[in-house]
Coordinates of C-alpha atoms in Angstrom, one line a residue:
X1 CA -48.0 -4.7 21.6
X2 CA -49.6 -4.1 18.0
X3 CA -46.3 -4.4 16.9
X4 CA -45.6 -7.7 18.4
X5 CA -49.0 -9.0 17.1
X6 CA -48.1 -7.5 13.6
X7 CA -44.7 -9.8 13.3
X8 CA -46.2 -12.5 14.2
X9 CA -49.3 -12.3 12.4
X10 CA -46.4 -11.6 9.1
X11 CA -44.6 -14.8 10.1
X12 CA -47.6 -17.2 10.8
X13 CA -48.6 -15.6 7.1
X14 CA -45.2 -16.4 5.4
X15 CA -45.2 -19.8 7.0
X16 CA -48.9 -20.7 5.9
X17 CA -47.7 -19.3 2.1
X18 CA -44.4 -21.8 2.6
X19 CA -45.8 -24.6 3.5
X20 CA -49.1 -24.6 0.9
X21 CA -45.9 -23.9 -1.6
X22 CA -43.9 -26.9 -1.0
X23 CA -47.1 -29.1 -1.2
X24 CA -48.3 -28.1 -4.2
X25 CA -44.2 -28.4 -5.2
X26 CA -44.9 -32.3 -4.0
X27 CA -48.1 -32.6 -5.6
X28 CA -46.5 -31.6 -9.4
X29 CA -43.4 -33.7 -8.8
X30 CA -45.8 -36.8 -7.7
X31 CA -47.7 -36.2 -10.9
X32 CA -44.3 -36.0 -13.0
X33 CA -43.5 -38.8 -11.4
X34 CA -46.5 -40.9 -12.0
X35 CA -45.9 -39.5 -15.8
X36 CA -42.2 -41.0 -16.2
X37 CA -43.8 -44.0 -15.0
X38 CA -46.4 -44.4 -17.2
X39 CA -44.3 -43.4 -20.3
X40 CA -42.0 -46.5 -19.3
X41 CA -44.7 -48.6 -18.9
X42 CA -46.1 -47.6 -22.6
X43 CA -42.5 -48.0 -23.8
X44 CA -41.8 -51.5 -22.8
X45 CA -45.4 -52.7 -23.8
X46 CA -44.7 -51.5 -27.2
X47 CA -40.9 -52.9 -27.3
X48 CA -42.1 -56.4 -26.2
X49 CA -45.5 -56.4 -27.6
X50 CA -47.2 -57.6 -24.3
X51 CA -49.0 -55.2 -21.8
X52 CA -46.9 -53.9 -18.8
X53 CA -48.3 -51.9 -16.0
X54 CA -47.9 -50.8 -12.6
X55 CA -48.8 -54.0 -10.7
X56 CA -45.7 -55.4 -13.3
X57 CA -41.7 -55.6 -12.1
X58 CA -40.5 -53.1 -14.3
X59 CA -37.0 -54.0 -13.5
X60 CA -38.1 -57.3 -15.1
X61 CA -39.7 -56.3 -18.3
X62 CA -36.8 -53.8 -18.5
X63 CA -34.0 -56.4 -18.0
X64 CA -36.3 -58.7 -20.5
X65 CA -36.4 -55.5 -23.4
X66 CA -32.6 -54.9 -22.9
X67 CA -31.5 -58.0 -23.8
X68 CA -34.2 -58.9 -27.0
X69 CA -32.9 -60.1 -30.1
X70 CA -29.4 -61.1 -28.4
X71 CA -28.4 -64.1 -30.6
X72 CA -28.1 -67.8 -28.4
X73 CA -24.8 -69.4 -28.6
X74 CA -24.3 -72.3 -26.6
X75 CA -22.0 -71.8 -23.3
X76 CA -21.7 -68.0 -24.0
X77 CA -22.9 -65.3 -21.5
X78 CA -22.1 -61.7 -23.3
X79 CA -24.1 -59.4 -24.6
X80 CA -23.2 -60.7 -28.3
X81 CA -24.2 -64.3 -27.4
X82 CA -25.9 -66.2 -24.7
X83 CA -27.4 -68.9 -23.6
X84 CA -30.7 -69.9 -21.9
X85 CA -29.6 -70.7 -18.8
X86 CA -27.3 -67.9 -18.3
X87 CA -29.9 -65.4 -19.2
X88 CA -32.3 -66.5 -16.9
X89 CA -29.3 -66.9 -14.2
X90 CA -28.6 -63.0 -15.0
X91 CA -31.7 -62.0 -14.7
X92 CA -32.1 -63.4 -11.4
X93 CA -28.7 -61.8 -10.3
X94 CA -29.9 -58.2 -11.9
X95 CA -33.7 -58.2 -11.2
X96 CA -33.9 -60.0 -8.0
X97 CA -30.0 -60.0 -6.3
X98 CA -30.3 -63.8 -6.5
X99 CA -27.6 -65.9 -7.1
X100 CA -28.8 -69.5 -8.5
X101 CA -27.4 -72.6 -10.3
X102 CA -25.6 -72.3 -13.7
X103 CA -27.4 -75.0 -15.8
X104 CA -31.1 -75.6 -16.5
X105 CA -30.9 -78.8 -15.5
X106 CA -29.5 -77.6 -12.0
X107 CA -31.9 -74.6 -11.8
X108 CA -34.8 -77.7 -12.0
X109 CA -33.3 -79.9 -9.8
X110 CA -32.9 -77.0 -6.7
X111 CA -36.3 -75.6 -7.7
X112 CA -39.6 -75.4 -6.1
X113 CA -41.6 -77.4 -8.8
X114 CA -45.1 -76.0 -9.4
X115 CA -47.7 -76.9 -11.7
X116 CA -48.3 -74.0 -15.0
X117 CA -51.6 -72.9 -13.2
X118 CA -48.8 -71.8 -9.7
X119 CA -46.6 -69.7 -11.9
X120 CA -46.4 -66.1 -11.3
X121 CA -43.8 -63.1 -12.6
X122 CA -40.0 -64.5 -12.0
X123 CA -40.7 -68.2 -11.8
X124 CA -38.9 -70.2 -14.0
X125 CA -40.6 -72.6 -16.8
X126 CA -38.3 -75.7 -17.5
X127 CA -38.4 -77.9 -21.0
X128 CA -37.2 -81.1 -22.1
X129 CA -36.2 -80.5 -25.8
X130 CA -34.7 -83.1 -27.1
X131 CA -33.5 -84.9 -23.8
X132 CA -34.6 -86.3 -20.6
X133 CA -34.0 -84.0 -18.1
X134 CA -34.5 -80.1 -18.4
X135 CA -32.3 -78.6 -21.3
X136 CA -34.2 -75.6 -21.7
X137 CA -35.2 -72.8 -19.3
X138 CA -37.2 -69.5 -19.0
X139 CA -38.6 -66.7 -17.0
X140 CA -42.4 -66.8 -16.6
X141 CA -43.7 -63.2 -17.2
X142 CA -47.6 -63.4 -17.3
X143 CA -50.5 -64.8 -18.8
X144 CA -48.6 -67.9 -20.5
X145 CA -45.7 -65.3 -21.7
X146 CA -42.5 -66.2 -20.6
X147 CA -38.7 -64.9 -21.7
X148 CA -35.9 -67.3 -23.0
X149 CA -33.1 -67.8 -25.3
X150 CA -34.4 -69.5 -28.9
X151 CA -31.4 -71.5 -30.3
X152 CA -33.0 -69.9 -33.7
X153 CA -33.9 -66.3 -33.1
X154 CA -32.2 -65.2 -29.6
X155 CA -33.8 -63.8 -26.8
X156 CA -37.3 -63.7 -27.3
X157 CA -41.0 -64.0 -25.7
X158 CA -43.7 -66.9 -26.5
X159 CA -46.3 -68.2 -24.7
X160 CA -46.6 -71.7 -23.3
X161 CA -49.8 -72.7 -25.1
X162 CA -47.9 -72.7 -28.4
X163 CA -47.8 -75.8 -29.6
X164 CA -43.7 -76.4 -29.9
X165 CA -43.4 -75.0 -26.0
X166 CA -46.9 -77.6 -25.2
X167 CA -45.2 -80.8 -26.3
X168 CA -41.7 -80.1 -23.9
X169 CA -42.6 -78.1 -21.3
X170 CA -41.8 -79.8 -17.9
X171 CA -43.0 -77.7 -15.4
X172 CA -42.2 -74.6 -13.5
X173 CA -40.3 -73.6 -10.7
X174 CA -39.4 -70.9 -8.1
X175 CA -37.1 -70.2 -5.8

């Protein structure tokens, strides 16, 4: 009988020791983690000069930092050139397993149009540059910033209270 009650006192031991183990395992790999995460966070704040946390899509921001400095070419969709409208349609296909319209003016027309105080992360922001209908398109980030294809310097960010983006911005819209 003491034996009996030894063996299992020795297993009930060796489980206990087990199981506090693999939590404290859990706990360190939660932490590391939560570490990665906030190094990636840090990263793409500094590579696209705006603040990005964890209440941010990462995959976003991410596909956004990839893609800076990508030259515009009108009608291309590589790596080496692109234009607005195919970025944001990428984008859309990458971040969010979306398929939408090809052109900006398309994007507009099947759009949810919102007013600039409804836009939130992934909406789009639309712009009439030079024409009457929406020629230009983006991908509202936050606080005013938004992500788009500058027929001057490529992919970039700019916020829609600068003054060249105030005079042709349109509107926004989600889908």
């Amino acid at each position: 009988m003491n034996r009996h009650l030894l063996i299992v006192s020795f297993l009930v031991l060796a489980l206990f020791a087990v199981g506090c183990k693999s939590r404290r395992g859990t706990t360190v790999s939660k932490r590391k983690e939560s570490n990665r995460k906030e190094i990636e966070y840090k990263k793409l704040s500094e590579r696209l000069n705006l603040k990005v946390d964890h209440s941010d899509n990462v995959r976003l921001y991410a596909f956004v930092a990839d893609w800076l400095g990508t030259p515009h070419k009108m009608g291309k969709c590589t790596k080496e050139a692109i234009d607005c409208s195919c970025y944001v349609r990428l984008m859309y296909e990458e971040v969010y397993g979306r398929n939408i319209p090809r052109s900006s003016k398309e994007m507009f027309d099947a759009s949810i149009k919102l007013s600039s105080d409804e836009l939130k992360e992934g909406d789009l922001v639309f712009f009439n540059i030079k024409s009457s209908k929406a020629s230009h398109v983006g991908v509202y980030l936050k606080d005013g910033w938004f992500a788009h294809v500058s027929t001057s310097k490529g992919v970039m960010i700019n916020n829609l209270s600068e003054k060249y983006y105030t005079q042709y911005y349109m509107g926004g819209g989600r889908f």
